[in-house]
Coordinates of C-alpha atoms in Angstrom, one line a residue:
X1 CA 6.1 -37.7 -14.4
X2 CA 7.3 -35.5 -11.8
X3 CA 5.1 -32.0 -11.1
X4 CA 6.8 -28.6 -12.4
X5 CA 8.4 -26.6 -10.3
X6 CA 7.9 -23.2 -9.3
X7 CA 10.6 -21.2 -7.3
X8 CA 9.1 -17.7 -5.8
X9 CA 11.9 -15.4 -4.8
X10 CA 10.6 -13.2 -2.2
X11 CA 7.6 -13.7 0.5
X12 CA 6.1 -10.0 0.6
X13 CA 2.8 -9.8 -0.7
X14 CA 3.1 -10.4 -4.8
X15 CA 5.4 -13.5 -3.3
X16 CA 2.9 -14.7 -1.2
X17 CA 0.3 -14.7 -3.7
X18 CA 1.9 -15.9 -6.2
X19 CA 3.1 -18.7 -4.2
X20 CA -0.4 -19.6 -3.2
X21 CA -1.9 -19.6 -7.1
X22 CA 0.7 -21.8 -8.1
X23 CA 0.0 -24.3 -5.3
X24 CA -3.9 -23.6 -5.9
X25 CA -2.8 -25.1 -9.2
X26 CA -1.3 -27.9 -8.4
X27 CA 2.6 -27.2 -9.1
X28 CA 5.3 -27.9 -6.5
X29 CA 6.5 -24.7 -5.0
X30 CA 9.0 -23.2 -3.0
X31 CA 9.3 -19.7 -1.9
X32 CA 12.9 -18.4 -0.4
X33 CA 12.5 -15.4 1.5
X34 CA 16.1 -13.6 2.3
X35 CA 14.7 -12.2 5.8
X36 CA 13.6 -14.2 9.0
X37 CA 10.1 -13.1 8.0
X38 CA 7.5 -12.9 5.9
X39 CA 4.9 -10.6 4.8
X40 CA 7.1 -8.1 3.2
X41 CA 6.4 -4.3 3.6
X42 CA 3.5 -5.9 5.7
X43 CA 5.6 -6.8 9.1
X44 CA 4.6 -7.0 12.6
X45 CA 6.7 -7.2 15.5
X46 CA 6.6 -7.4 19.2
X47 CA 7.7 -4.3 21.1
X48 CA 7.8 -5.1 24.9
X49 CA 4.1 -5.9 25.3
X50 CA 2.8 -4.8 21.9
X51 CA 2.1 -6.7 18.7
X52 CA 2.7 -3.9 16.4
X53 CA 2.4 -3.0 12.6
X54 CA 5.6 -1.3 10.4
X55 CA 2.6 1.1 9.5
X56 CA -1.2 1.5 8.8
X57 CA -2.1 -0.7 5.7
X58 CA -5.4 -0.3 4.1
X59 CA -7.3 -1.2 1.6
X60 CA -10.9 0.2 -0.4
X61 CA -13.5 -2.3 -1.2
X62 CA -12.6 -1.8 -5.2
X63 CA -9.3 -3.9 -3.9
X64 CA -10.5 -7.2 -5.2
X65 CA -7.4 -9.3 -5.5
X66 CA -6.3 -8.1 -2.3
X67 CA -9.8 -8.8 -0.5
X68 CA -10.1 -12.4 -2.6
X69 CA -6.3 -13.1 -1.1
X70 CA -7.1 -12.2 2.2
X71 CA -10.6 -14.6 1.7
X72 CA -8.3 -17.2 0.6
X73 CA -6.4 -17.6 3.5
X74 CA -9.5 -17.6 5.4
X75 CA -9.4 -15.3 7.5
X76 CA -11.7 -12.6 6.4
X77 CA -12.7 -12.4 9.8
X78 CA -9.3 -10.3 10.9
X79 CA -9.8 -7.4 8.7
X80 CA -12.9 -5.0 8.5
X81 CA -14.2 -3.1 5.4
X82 CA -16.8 0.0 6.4
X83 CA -20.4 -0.9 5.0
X84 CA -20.2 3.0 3.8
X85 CA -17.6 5.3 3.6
X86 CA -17.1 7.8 6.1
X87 CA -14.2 9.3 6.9
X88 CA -13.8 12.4 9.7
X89 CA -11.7 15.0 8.9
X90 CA -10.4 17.7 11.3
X91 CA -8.0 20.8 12.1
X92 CA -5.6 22.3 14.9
X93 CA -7.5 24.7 17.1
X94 CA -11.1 23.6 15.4
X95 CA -13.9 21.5 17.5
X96 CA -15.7 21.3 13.8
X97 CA -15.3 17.5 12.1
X98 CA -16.1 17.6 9.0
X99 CA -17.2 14.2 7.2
X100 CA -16.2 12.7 3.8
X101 CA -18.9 10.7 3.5
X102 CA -20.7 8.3 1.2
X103 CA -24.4 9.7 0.2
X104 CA -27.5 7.0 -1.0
X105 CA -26.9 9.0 -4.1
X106 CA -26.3 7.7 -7.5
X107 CA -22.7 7.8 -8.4
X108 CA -21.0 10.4 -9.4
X109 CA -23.0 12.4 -6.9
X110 CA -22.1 10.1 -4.3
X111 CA -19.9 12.2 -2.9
X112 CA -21.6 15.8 -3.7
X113 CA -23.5 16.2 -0.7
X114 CA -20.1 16.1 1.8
X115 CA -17.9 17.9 -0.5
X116 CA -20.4 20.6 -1.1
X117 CA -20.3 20.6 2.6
X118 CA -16.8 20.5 3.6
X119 CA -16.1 23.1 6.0
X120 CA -12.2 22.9 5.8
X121 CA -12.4 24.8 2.5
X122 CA -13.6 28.0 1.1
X123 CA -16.9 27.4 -0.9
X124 CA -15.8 28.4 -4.3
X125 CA -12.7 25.6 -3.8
X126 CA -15.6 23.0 -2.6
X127 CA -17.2 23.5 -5.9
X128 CA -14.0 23.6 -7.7
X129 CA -12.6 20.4 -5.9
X130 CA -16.2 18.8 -7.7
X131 CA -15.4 19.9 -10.8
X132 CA -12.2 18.9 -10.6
X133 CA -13.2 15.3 -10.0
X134 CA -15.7 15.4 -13.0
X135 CA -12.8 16.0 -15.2
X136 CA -10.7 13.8 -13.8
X137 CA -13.3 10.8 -14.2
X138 CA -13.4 11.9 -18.1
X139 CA -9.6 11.4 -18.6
X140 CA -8.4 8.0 -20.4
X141 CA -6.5 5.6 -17.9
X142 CA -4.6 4.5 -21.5
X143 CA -3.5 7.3 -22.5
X144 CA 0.1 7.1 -21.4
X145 CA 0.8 11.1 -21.6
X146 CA -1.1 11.6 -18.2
X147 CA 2.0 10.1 -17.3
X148 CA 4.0 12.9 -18.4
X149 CA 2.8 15.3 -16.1
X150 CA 2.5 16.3 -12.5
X151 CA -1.0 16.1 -10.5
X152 CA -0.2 19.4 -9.2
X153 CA 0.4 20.8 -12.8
X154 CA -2.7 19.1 -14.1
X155 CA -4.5 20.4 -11.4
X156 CA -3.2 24.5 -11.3
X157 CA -4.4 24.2 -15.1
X158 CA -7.8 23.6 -13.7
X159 CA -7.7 26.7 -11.7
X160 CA -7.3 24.7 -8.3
X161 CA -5.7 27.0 -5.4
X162 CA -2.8 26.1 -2.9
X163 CA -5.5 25.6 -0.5
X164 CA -7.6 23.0 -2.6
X165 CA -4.8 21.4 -3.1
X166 CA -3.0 20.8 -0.2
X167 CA -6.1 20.8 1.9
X168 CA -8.4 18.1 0.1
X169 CA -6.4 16.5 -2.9
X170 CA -3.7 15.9 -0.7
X171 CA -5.4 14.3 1.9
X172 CA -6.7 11.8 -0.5
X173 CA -3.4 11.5 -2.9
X174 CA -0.4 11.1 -0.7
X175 CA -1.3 8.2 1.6
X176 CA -2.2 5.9 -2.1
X177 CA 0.6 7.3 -4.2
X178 CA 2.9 7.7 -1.3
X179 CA 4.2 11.3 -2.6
X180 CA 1.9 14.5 -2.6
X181 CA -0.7 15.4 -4.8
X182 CA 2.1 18.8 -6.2
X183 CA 4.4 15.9 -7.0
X184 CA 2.4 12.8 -7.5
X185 CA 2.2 11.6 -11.5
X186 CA -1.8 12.3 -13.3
X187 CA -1.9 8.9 -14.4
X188 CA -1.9 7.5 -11.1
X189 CA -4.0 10.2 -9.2
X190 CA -6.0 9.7 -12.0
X191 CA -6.7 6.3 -11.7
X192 CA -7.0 6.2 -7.5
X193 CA -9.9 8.8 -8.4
X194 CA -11.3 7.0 -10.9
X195 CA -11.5 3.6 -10.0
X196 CA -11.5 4.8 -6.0
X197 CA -14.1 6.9 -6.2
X198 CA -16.3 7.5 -9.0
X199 CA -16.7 4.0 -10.9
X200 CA -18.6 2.6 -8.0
X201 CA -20.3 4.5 -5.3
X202 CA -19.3 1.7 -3.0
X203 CA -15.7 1.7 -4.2
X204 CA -14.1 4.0 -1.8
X205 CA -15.5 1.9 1.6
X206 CA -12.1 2.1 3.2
X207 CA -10.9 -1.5 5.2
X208 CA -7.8 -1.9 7.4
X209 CA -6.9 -4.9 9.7
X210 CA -8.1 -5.7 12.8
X211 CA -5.1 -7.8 14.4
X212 CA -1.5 -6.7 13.3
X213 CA -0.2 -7.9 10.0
X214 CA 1.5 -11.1 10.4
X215 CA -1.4 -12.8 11.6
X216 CA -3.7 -11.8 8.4
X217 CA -0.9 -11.9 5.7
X218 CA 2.2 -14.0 7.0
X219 CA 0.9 -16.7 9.2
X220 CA -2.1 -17.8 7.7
X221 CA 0.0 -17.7 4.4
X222 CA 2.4 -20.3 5.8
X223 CA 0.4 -22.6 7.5
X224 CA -1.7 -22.5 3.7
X225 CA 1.6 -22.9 1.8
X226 CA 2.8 -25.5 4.3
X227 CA -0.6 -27.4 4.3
X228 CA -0.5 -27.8 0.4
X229 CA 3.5 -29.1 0.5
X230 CA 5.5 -26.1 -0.2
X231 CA 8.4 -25.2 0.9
X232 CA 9.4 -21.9 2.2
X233 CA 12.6 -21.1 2.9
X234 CA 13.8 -18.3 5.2
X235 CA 16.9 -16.5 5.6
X236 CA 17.5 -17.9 2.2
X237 CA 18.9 -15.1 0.3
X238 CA 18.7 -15.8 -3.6
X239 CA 22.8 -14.8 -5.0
X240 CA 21.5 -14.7 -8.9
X241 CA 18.9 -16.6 -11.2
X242 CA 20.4 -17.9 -14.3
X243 CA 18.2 -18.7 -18.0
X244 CA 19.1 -21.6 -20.8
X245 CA 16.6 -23.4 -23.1
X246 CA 16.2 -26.1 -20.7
X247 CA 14.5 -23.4 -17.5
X248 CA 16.3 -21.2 -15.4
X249 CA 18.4 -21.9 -12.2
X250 CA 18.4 -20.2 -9.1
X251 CA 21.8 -20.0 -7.3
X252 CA 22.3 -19.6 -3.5
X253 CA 25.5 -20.3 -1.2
X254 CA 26.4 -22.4 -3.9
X255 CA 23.7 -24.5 -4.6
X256 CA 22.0 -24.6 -7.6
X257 CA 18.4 -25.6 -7.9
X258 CA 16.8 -26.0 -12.1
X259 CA 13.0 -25.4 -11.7
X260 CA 10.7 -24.6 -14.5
X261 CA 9.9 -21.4 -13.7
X262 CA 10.9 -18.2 -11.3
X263 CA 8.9 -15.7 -10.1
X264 CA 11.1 -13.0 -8.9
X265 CA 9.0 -11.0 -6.4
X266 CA 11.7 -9.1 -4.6
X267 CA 12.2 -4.9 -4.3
X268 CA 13.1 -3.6 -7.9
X269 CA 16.9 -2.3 -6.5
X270 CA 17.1 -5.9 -6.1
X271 CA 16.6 -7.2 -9.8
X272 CA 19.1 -5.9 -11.6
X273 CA 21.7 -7.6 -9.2
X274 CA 20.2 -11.2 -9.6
X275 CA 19.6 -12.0 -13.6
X276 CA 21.7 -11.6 -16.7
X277 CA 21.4 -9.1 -19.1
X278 CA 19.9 -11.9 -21.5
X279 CA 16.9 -11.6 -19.6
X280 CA 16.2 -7.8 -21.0
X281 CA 15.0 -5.9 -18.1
X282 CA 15.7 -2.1 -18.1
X283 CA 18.1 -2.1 -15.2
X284 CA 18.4 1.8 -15.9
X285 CA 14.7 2.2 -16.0
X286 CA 14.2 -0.1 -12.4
X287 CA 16.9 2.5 -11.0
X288 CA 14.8 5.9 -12.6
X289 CA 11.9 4.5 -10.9
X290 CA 13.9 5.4 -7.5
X291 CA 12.6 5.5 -4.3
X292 CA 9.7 6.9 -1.6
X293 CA 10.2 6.5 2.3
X294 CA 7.6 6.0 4.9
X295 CA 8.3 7.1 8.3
X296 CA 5.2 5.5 11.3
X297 CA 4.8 6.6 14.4
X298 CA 3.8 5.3 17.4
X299 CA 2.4 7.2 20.0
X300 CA 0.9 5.0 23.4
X301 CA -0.7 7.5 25.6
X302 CA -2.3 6.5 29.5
X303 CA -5.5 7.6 28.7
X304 CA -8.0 7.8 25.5
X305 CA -7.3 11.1 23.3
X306 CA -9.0 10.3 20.2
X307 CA -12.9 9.5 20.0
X308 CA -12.0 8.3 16.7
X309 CA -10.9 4.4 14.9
X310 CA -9.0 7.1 12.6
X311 CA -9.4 10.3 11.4
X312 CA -7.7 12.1 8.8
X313 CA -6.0 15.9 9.5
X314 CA -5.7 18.8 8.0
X315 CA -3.0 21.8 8.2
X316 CA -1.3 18.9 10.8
X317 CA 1.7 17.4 10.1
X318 CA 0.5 14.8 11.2
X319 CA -1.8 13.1 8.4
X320 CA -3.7 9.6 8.6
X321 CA -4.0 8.4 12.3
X322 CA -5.1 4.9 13.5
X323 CA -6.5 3.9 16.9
X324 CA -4.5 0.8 17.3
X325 CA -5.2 -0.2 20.9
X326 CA -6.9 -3.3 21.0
X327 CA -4.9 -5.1 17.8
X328 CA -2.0 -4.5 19.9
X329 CA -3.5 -6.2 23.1
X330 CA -3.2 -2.9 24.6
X331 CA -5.3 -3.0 28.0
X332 CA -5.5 1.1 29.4
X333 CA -4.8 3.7 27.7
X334 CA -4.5 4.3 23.6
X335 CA -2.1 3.3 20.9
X336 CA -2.4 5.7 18.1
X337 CA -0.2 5.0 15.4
X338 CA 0.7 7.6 12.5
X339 CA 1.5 6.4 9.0
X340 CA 4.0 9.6 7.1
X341 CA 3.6 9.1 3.1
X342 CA 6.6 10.8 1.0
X343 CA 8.8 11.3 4.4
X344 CA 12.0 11.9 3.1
X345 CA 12.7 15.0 5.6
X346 CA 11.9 12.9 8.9
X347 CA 14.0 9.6 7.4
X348 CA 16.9 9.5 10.0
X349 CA 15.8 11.9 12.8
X350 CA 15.9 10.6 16.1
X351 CA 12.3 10.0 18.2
X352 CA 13.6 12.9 20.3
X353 CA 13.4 15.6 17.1
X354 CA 10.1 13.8 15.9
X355 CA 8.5 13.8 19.6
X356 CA 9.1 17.2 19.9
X357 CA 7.6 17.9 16.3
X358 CA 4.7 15.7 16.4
X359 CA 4.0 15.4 19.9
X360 CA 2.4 18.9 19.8
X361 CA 0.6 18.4 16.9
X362 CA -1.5 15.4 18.8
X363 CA -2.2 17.9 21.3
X364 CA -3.7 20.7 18.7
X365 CA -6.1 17.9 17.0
X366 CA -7.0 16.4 20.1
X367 CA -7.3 18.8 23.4
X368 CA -7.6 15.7 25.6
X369 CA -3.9 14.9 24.6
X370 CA -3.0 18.0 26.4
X371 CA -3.4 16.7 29.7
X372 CA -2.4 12.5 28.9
X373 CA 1.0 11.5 29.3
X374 CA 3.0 10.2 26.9
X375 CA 4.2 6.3 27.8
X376 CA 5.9 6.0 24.4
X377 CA 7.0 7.5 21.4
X378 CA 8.6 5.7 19.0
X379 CA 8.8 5.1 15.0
X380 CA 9.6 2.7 12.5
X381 CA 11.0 3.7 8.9
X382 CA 11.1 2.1 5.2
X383 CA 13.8 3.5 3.8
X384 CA 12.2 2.2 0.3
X385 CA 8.5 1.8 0.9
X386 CA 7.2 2.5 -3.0
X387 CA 9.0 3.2 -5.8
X388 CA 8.9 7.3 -6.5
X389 CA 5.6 7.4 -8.2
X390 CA 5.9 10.4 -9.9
X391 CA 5.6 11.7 -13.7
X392 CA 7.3 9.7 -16.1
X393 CA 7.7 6.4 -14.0
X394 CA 4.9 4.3 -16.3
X395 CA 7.1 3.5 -18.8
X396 CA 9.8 2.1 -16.4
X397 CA 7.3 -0.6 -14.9
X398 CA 8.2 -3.7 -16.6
X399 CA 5.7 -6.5 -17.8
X400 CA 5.8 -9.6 -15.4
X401 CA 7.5 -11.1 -18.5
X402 CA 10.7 -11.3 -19.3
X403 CA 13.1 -12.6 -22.6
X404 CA 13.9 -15.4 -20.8
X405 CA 11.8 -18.3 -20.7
X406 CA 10.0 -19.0 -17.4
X407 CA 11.5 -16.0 -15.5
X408 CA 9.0 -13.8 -14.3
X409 CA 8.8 -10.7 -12.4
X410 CA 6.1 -9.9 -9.4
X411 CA 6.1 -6.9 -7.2
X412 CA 3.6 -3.4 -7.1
X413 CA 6.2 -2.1 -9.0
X414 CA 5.2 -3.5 -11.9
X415 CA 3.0 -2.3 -14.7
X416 CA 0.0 -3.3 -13.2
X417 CA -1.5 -0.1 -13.3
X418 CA -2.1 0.8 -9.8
X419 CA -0.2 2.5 -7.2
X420 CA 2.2 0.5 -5.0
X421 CA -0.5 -0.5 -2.9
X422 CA -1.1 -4.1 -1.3
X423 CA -3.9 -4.5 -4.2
X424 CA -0.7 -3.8 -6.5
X425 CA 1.1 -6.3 -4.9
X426 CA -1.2 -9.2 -5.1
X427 CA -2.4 -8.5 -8.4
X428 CA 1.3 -8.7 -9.6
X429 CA 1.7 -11.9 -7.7
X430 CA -1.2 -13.4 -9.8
X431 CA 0.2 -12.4 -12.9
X432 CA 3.5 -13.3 -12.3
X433 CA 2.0 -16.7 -11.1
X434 CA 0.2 -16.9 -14.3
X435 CA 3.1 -16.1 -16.5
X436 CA 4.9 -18.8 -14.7
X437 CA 2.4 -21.7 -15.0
X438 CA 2.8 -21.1 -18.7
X439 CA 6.2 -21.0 -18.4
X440 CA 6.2 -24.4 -16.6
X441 CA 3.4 -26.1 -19.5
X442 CA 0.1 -25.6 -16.7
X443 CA -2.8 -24.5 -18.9
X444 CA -5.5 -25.5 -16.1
X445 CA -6.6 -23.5 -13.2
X446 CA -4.8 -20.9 -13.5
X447 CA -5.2 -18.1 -11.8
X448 CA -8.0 -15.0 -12.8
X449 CA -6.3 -11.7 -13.1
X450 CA -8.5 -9.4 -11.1
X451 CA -10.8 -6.4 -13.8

């Protein structure tokens, strides 16, 4: 008897996973990526003499599936989780840094100590800001209703100022949910409060790579996939996947190819244009769940201006920034690089406009920037980065299954009950996988869906 077949449309992170449980259980695969790469909204690339990143990617040590993936391609090695939290925090104009930091303390006071001590608000909002976060961890992740309102709403009900919000909730809202805290849906700030910060005191350790991208995710991915007798397919754009009581087809250039199952990991705009309506996915609800840009800069200047592996800002427009020298084989100077969450006003401007805005901002946070030149300047866009994660979006997230027998959908879009993050992605990768295996008559080792 010949092994089932698995087809994974799409190599971006839920691909890739998925890809790698169904091999892991012992299914033939192949994965046909439409691009000339892999690794999804996790690229690299070289520009003149620098491996660079799309943007900064990371990840908190409550990110199982993503930290078991990464520990399954073996190469744990290339990524680096803080042993405790600790994140710097300053202003324009201000030599104070002020630390959010992870206390020896039991949680939920944790994080009491550096909250209680944050100099970047007023006292009565630090106190607020800890109430605030009290309530929050009392709020049920089920209840779908937090869904039907904005963070910002929720959090003006609590008596939270314009200050509090856009100087601390924001800071920790828009770089997970990719919109800002005013905008950002309750269920989902909810839940990267919850499980990010109060469930485990340890939960919030915060882990980024230390080379670029392609070598933790993409490579190691394909020489895995390859090793185990896959085949992956690029520039192999998928035309349309079609479902009958014998298993569904997938149709590209006019070949056809009858598997057992499909795992369609691809960007939700994507779906609705590859399967029939037989298959019963809410085309309109994948198009309400819209989109959220992400603009990265990339900022090389001849001499070090940061003390800093990152450090967050406040009252900059600048946000999350990333010392990136050395992963880029950088050898004088620094490489900071700039990740912009919910950046639908700098989508399209030209690096002379955004030089000229953000250029001065480095110089305001960092007074050694003031007398460095600037040896580049450039940035890189996703036009469609996340999906809008904003009230009323749960309900459009789909299930990884489908009405049509042994197609299956994978991608952080997905109702898996986290933001679009990479731990999204690879948790919807292994239940897609899952789904699939069934699909295909595999009842051993498939794979665990992370807590």
């Amino acid at each position: 008897m010949s092994r089932p077949h698995v087809v994974v449309v799409g190599g971006g992170l839920a691909g890739l996973s998925a890809a790698i449980a169904c091999v892991d259980a012992g299914v033939r695969v192949t994965l046909l990526e439409g691009r000339t790469r892999l690794g999804g909204a996790t690229w690299s690339t070289r520009h003149q003499d620098l491996d660079i990143d799309n943007g900064q990617h990371v990840f908190l040590r409550c990110c199982s599936a993503y930290r078991d993936f990464v520990k399954r391609l073996g190469v744990e090695e290339r990524v680096y989780l803080q042993p405790r939290l600790a994140v710097p925090v300053i202003a324009p104009g201000s030599a104070r840094v002020h630390w959010l930091r992870r206390s020896p303390l039991p949680t939920p006071l944790h994080l009491a100590p550096s909250l209680l001590t944050f100099g970047h608000l007023p006292a009565k909002d630090r106190l607020r800001a800890a109430l605030t976060a009290q309530r929050l961890g009392a709020l049920d992740l089920e209840a779908r209703e937090l869904d039907d309102t904005s963070f910002g709403d929720w959090l003006r009900a609590q008596g939270a100022s314009p200050r509090l919000i856009d100087g601390f909730w924001d800071l920790l809202i828009r770089p997970t949910v990719n919109l800002p805290a005013e905008d950002a849906s309750l269920a989902l700030a909810a839940k990267v409060v919850q499980t990010g910060l109060l469930e485990r005191a340890d939960n919030a350790d915060i882990g980024w790579a230390r080379e670029p991208l392609a070598r933790v995710h993409a490579e190691p991915a394909l020489a895995e996939l390859t090793a185990a007798g896959a085949e992956v397919r690029l520039r192999a754009r998928v035309d349309r996947i079609e479902s009958s009581p014998k298993g569904p087809s997938v149709w590209r250039g006019g070949e056809r190819l009858d598997v057992d199952a499909v795992v369609l990991a691809v960007d939700h705009e994507a779906v609705p244009g590859m399967l029939d309506p037989s298959c019963g996915v809410d085309t309109e609800g994948l198009s309400a769940l819209g989109r959220s840009p992400i603009v990265n800069l990339h900022v090389v200047f001849d001499r070090q201006v940061s003390p800093y592996e990152f450090v967050a800002a406040v009252d900059s427009p600048l946000e999350w920034i990333f010392d990136r020298t050395r992963a880029a084989g950088l050898e004088s100077g620094q490489y900071l690089a700039v990740s912009l969450s919910a950046a639908d006003r700098w989508v399209g401007v030209s690096n002379e406009r955004l030089s000229e805005v953000f250029l001065p901002a480095f110089v305001a946070l960092f007074p050694e920037a003031k007398a460095a030149r600037v040896e580049r300047f450039f940035a890189t866009c996703e036009r469609a980065a996340t999906f809008r994660q904003g009230p009323h979006t749960w309900r459009h997230r789909p299930p990884p299954q489908t009405r049509s027998r042994g197609i299956v959908l994978a991608g952080a879009w997905t109702d898996t009950k986290w933001p679009a993050t990479m731990e999204g992605a690879v948790r919807s990768g292994l239940a897609g996988a899952r789904e699939a295996l069934l699909a295909a008559g595999v009842t051993r080792a498939l794979p665990a869906l992370a807590a």
